[in-house]
Short mmCIF file of N, CA and C and ligand atoms in Angstrom, two decimals:
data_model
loop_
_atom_site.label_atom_id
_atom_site.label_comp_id
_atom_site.label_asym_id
_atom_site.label_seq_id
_atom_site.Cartn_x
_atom_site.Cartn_y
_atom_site.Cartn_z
N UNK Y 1 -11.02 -2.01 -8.84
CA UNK Y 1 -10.92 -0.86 -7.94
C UNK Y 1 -9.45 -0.51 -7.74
N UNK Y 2 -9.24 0.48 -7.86
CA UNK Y 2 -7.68 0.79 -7.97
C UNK Y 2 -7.56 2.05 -7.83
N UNK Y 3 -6.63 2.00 -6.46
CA UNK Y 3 -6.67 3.16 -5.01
C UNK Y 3 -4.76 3.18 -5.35
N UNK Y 4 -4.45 4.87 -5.80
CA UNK Y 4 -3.29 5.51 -5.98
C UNK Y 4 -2.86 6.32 -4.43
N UNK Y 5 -2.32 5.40 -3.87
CA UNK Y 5 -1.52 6.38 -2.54
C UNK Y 5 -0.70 6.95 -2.82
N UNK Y 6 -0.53 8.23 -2.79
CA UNK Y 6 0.69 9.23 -2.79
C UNK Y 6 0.86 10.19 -1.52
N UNK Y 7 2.31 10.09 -0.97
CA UNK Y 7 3.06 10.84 -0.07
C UNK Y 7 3.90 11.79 -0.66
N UNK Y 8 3.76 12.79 0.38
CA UNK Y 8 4.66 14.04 0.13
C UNK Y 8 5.93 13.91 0.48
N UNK Y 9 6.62 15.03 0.68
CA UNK Y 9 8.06 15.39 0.94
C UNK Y 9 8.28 14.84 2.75
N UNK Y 10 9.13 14.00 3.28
CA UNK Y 10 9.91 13.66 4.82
C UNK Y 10 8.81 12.78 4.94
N UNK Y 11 7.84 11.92 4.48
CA UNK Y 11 7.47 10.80 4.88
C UNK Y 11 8.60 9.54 4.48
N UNK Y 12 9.35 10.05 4.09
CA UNK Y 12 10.46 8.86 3.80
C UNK Y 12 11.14 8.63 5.34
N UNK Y 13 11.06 9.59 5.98
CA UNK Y 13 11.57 9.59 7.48
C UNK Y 13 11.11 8.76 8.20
N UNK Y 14 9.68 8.28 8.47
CA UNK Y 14 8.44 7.90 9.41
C UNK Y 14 9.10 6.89 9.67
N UNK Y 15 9.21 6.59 11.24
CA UNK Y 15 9.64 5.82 12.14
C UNK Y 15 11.18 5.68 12.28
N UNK Y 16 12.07 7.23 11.66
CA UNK Y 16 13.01 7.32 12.67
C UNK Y 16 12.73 8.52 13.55
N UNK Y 17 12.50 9.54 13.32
CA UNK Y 17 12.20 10.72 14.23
C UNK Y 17 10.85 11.04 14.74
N UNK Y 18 11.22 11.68 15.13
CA UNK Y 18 9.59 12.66 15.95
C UNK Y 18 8.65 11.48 15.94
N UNK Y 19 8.73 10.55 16.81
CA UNK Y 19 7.67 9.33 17.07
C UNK Y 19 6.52 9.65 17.56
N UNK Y 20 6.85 10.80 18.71
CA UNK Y 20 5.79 11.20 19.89
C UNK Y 20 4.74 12.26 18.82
N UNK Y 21 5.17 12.54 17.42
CA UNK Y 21 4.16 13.18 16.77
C UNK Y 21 3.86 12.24 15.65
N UNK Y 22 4.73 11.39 14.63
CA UNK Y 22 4.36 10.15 13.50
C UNK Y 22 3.90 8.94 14.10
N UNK Y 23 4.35 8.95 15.25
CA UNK Y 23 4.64 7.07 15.59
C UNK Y 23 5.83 6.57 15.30
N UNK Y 24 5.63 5.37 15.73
CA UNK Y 24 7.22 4.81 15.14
C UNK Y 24 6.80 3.42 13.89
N UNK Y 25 5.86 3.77 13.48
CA UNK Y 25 5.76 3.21 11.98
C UNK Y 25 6.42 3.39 10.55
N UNK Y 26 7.28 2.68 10.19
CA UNK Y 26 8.20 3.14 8.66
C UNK Y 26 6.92 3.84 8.02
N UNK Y 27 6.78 4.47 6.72
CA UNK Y 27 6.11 4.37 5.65
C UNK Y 27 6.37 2.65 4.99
N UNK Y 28 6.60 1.76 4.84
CA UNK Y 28 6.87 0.56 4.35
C UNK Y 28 5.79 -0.62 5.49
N UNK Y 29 6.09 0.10 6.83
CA UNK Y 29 5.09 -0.77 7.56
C UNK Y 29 3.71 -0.34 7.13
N UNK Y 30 3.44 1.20 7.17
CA UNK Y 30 2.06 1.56 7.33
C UNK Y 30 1.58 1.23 5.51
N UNK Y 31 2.34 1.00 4.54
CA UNK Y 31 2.09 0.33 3.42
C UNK Y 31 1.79 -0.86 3.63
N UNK Y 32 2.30 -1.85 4.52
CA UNK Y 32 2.11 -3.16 4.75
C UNK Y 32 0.74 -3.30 5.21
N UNK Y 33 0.02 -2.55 6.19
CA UNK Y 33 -0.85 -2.54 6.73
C UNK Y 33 -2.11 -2.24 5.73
N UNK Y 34 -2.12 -1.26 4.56
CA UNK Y 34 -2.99 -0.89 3.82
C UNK Y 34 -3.01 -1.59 3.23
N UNK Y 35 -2.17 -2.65 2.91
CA UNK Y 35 -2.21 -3.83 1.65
C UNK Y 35 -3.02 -4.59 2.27
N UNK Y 36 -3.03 -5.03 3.88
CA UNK Y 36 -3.53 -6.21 4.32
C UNK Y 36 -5.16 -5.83 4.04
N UNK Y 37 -5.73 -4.77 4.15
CA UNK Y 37 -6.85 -4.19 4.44
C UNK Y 37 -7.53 -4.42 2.83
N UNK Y 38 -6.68 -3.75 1.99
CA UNK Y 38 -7.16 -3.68 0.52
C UNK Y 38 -7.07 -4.97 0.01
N UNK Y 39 -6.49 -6.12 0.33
CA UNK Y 39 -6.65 -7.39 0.19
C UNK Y 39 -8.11 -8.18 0.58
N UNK Y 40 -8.12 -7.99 1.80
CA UNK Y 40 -10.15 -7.98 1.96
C UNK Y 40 -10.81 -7.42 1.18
N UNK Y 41 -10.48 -6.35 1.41
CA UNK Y 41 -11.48 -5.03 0.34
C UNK Y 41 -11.30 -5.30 -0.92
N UNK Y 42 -10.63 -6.56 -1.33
CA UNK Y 42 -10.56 -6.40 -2.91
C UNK Y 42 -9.87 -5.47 -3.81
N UNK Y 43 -9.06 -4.67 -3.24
CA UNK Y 43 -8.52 -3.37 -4.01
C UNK Y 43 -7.43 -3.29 -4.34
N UNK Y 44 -7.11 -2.87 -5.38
CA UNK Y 44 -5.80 -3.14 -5.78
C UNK Y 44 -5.11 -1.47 -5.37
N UNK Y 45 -4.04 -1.67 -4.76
CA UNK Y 45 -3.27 -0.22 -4.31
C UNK Y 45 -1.84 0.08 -5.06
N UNK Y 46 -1.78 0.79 -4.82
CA UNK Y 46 -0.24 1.83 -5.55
C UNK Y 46 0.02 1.89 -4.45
N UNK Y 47 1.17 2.73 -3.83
CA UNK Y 47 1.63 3.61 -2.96
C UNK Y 47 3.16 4.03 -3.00
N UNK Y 48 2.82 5.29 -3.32
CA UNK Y 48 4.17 6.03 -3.92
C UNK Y 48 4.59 7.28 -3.16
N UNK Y 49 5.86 7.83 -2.93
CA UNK Y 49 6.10 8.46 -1.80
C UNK Y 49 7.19 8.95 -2.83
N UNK Y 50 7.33 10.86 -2.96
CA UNK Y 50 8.17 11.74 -3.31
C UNK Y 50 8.46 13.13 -2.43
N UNK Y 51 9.63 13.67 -2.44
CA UNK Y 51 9.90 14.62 -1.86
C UNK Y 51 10.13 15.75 -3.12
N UNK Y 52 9.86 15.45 -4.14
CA UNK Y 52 9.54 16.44 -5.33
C UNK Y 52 8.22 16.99 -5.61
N UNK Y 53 7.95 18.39 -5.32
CA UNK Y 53 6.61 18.77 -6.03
C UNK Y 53 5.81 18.44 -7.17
N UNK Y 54 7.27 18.52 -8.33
CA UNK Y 54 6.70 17.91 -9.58
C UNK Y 54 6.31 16.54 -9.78
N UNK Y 55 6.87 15.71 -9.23
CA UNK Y 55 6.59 14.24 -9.52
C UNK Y 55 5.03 13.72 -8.75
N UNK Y 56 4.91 14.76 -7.59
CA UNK Y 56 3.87 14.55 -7.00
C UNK Y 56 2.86 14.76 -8.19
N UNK Y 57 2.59 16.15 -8.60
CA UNK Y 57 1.97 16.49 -9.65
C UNK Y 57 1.82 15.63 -10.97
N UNK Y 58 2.93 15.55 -11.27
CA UNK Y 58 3.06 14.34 -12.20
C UNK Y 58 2.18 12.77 -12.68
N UNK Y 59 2.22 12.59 -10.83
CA UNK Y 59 1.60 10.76 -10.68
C UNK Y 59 0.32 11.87 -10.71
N UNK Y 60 0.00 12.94 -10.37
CA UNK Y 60 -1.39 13.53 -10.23
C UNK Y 60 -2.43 13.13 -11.20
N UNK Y 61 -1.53 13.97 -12.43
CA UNK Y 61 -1.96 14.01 -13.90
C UNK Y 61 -1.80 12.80 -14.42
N UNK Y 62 -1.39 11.66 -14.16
CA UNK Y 62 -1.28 10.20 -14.87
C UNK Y 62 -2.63 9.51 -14.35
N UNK Y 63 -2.73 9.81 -13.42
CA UNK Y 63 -3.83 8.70 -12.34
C UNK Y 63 -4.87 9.38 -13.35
N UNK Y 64 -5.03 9.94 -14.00
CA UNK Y 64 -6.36 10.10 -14.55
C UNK Y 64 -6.55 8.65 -15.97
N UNK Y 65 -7.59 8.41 -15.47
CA UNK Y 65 -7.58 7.00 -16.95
C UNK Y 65 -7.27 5.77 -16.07
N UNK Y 66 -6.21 6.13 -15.01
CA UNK Y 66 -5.53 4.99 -14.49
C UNK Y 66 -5.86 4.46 -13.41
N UNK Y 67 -6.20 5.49 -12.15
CA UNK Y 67 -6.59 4.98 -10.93
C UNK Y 67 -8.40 5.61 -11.01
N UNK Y 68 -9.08 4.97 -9.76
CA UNK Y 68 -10.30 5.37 -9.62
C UNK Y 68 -10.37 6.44 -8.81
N UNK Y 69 -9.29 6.43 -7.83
CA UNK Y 69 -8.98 7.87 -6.67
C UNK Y 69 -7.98 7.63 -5.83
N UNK Y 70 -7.91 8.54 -5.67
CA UNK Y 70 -6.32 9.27 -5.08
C UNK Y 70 -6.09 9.15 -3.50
N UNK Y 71 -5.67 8.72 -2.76
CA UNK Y 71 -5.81 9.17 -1.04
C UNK Y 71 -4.29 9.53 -1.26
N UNK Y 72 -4.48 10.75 -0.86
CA UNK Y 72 -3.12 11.60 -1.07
C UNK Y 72 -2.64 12.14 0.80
N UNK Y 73 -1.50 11.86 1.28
CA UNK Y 73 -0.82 13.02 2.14
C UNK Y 73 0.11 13.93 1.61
N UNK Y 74 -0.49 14.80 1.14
CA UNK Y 74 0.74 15.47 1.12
C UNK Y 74 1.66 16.35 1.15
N UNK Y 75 1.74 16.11 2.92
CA UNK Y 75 2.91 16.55 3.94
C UNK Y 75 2.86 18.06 3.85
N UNK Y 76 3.61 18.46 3.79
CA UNK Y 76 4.04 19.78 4.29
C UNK Y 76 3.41 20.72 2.96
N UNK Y 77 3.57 19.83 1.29
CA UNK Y 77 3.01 20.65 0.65
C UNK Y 77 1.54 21.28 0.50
N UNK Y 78 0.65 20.31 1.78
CA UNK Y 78 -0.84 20.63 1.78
C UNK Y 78 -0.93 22.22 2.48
N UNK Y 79 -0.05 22.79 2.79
CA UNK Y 79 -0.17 24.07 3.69
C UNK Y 79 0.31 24.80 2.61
N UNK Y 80 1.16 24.14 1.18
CA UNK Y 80 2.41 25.46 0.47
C UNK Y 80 0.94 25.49 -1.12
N UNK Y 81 0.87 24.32 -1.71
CA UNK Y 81 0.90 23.92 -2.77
C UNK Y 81 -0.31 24.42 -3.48
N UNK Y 82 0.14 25.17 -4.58
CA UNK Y 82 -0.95 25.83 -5.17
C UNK Y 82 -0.95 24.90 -6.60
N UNK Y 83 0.28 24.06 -6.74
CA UNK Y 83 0.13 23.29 -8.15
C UNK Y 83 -0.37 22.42 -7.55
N UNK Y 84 -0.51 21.25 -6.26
CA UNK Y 84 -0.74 20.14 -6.26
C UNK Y 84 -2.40 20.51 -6.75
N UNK Y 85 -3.11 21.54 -5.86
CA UNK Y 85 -4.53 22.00 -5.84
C UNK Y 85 -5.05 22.02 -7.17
N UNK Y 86 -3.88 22.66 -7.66
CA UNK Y 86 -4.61 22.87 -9.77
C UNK Y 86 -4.79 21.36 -10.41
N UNK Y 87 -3.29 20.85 -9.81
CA UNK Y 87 -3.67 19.21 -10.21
C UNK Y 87 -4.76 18.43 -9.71
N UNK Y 88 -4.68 18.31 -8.92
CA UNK Y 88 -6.46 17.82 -8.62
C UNK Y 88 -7.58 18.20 -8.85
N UNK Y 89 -7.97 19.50 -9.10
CA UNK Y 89 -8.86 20.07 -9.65
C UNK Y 89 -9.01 19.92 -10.99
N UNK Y 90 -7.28 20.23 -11.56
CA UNK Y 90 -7.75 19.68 -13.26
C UNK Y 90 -7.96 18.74 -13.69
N UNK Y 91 -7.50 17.22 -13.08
CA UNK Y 91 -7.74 16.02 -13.97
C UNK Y 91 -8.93 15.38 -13.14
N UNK Y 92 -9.48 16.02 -12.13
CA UNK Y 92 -10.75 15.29 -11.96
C UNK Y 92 -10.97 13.96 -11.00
N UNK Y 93 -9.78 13.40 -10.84
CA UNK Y 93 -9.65 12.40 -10.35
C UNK Y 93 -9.97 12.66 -8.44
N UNK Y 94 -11.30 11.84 -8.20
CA UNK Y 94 -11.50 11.90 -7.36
C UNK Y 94 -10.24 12.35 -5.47
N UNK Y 95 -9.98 12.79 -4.56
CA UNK Y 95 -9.03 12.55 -4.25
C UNK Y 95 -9.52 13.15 -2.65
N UNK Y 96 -8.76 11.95 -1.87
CA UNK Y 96 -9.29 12.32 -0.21
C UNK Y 96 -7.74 12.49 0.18
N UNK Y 97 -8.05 13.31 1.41
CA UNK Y 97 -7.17 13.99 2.08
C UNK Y 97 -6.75 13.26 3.46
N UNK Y 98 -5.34 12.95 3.51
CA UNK Y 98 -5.26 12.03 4.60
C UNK Y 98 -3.99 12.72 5.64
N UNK Y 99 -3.97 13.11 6.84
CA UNK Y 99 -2.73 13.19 8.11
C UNK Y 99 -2.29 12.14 9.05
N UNK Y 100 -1.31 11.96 9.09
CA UNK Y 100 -0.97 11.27 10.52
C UNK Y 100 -1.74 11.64 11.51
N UNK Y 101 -1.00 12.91 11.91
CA UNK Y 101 -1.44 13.95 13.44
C UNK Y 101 -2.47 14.60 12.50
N UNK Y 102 -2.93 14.73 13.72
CA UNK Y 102 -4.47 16.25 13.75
C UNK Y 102 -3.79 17.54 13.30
N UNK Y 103 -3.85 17.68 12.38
CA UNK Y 103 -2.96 19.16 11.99
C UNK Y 103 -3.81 20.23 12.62
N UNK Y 104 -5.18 20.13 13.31
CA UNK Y 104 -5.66 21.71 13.69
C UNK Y 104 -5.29 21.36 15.02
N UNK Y 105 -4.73 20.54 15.43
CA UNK Y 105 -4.45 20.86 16.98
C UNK Y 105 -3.06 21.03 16.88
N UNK Y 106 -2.52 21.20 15.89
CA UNK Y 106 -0.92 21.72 16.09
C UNK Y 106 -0.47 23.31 15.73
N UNK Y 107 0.10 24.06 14.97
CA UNK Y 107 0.71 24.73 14.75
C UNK Y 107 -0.31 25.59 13.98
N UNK Y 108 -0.38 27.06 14.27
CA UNK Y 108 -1.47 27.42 13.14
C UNK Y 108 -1.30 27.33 11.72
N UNK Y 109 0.08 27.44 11.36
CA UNK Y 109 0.14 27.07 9.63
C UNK Y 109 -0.20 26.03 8.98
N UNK Y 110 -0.42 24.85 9.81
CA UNK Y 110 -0.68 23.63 9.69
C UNK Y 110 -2.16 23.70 9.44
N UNK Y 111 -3.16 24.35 9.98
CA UNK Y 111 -4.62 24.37 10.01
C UNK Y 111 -5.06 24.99 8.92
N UNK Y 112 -4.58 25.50 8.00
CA UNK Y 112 -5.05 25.61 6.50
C UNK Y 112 -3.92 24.57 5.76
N UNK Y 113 -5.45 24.12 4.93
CA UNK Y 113 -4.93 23.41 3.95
C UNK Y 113 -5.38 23.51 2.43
N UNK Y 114 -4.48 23.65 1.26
CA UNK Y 114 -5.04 24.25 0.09
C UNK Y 114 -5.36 23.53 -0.89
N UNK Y 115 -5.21 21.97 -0.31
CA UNK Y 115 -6.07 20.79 -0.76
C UNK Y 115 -7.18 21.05 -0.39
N UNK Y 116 -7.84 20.98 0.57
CA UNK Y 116 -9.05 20.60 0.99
C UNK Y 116 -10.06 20.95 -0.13
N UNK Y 117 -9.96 22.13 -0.45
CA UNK Y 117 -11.63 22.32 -0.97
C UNK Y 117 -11.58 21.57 -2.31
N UNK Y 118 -10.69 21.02 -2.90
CA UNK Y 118 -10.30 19.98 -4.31
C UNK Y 118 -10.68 18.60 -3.54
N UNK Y 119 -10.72 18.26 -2.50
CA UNK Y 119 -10.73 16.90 -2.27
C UNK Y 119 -12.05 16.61 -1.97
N UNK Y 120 -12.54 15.15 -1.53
CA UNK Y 120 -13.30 15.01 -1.28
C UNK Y 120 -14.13 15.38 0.65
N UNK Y 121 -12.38 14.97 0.82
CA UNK Y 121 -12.74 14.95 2.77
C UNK Y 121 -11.54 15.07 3.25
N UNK Y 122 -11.26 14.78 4.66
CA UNK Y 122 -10.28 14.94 4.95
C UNK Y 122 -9.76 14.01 6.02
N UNK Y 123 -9.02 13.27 6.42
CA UNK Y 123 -9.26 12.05 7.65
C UNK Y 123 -7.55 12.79 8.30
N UNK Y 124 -7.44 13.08 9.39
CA UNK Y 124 -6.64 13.50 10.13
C UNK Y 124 -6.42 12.50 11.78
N UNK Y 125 -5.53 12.77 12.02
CA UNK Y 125 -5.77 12.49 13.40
C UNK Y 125 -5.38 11.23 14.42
N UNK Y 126 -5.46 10.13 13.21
CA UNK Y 126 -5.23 8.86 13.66
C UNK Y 126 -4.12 7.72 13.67
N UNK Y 127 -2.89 8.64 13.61
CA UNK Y 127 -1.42 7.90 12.82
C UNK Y 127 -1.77 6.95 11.73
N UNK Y 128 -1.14 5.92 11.86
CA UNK Y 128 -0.64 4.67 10.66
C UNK Y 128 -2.49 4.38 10.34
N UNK Y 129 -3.26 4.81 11.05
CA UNK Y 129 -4.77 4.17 10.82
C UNK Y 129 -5.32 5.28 9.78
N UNK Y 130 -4.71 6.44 9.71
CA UNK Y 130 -5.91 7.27 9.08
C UNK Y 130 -5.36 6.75 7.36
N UNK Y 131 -4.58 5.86 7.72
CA UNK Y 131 -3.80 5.48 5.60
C UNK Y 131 -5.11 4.29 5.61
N UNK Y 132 -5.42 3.17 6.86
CA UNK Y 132 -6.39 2.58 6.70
C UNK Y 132 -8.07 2.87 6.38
N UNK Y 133 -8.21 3.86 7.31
CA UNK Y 133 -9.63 5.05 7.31
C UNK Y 133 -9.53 5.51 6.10
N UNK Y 134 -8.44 5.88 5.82
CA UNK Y 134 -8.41 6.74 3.75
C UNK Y 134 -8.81 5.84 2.64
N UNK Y 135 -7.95 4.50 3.08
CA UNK Y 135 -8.47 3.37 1.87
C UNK Y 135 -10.44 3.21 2.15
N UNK Y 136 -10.64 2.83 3.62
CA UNK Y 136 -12.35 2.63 3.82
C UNK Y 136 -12.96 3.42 2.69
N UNK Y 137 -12.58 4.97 2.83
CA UNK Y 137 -13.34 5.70 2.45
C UNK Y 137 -13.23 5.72 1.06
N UNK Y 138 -12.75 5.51 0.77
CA UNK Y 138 -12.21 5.38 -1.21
C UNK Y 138 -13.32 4.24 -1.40
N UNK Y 139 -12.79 3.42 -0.68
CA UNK Y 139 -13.75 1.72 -1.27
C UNK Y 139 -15.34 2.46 -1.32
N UNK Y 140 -15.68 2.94 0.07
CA UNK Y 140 -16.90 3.21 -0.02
C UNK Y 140 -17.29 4.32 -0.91
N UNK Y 141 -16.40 5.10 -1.73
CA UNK Y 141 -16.85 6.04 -2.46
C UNK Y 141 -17.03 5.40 -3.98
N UNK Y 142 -16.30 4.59 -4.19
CA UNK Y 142 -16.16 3.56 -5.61
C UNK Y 142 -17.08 2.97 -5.38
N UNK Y 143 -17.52 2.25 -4.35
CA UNK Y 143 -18.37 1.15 -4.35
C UNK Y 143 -19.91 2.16 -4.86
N UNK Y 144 -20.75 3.30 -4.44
CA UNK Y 144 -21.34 3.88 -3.60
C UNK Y 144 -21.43 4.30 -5.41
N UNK Y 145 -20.31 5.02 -6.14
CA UNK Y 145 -20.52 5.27 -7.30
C UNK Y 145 -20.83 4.29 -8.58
N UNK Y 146 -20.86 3.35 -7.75
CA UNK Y 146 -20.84 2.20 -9.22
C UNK Y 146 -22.47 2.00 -9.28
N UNK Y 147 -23.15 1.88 -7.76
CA UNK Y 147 -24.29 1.14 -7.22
C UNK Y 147 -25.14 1.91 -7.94
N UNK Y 148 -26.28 1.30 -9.08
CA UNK Y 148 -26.88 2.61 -9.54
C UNK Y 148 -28.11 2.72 -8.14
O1 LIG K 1 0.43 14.55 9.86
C1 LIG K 1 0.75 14.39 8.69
O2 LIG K 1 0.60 13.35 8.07
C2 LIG K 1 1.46 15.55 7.96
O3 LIG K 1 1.04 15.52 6.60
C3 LIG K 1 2.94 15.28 8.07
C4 LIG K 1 3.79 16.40 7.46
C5 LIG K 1 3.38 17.75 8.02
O4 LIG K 1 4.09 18.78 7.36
C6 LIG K 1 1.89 18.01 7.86
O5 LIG K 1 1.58 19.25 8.45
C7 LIG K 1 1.09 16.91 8.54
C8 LIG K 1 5.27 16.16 7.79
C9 LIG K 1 5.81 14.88 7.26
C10 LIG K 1 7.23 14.76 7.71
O6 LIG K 1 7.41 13.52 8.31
C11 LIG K 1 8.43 13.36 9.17
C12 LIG K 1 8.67 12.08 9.59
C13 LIG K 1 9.66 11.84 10.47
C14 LIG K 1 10.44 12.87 10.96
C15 LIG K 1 10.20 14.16 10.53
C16 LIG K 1 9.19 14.39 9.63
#
């Protein structure tokens, strides 16, 4: 089972600024935390973090062959990104949608997202937990697809 985390653009920031909206969790802690989880769960994880569109796209189009699915944030480009959307749509590779914050209770630009209808779901809402809630849901979608 093999779960590809990818972050967008200013998650490299997480846990120096804006706490009262990220938390004060690094990205390196809230990696620490998904490892502990996918270690029970048996799962083997990636987790890769770019502030480049292309490279995002990039690990997009590789994970096909390679990973089983995707739990992707990603960040600011889920409101811009019309390539990340083509990339997921084109290589097929399963892929859930994950936020820190509740993006519909913030800002209205924030409340469309041009992932969504490419993904499977969407888990918002819950800081450093919704990277944990994203892995659940992967396991249970792998598991769920294998079971004839
Ligand atoms: O809530 C989330 O996880 C977001 O994907 C975070 C993005 C934001 O653009 C999305 O609307 C929702 C922003 C990530 C930037 O992270 C920062 C971390 C520390 C300080 C400033 C930004």
């Amino acid at each position: 089972m093999k779960i590809l985390f990818l972050n967008g653009p200013n998650l490299n920031l997480l846990g120096q600024r804006e706490p009262d909206v990220y938390g004060r969790a690094t990205l390196a802690d809230i990696e620490a935390q998904v490892r502990d989880r996918a270690r029970a769960l048996k799962a083997d994880i990636e987790f890769r973090q770019s502030n480049v569109e292309g490279e995002l796209v990039a690990w997009i189009q590789q994970a096909k062959g390679t990973a089983d699915l995707i739990v992707l944030n990603a960040a600011a480009y889920t409101h811009t990104s019309i390539a990340l959307r083509d990339a997921i749509a084109a290589v097929g590779v399963p892929t859930i949608e994950i936020h820190l914050s509740n993006v519909h209770a913030r800002e209205e630009f924030r409340h469309k997202s041009l992932i969504a209808p490419v993904c499977l779901g969407q888990i918002c809402g819950f800081g450093a937990y919704s990277y944990v809630l994203g892995l659940e849901a992967a396991v249970n979608v792998i598991v769920s697809s294998k079971t004839p």
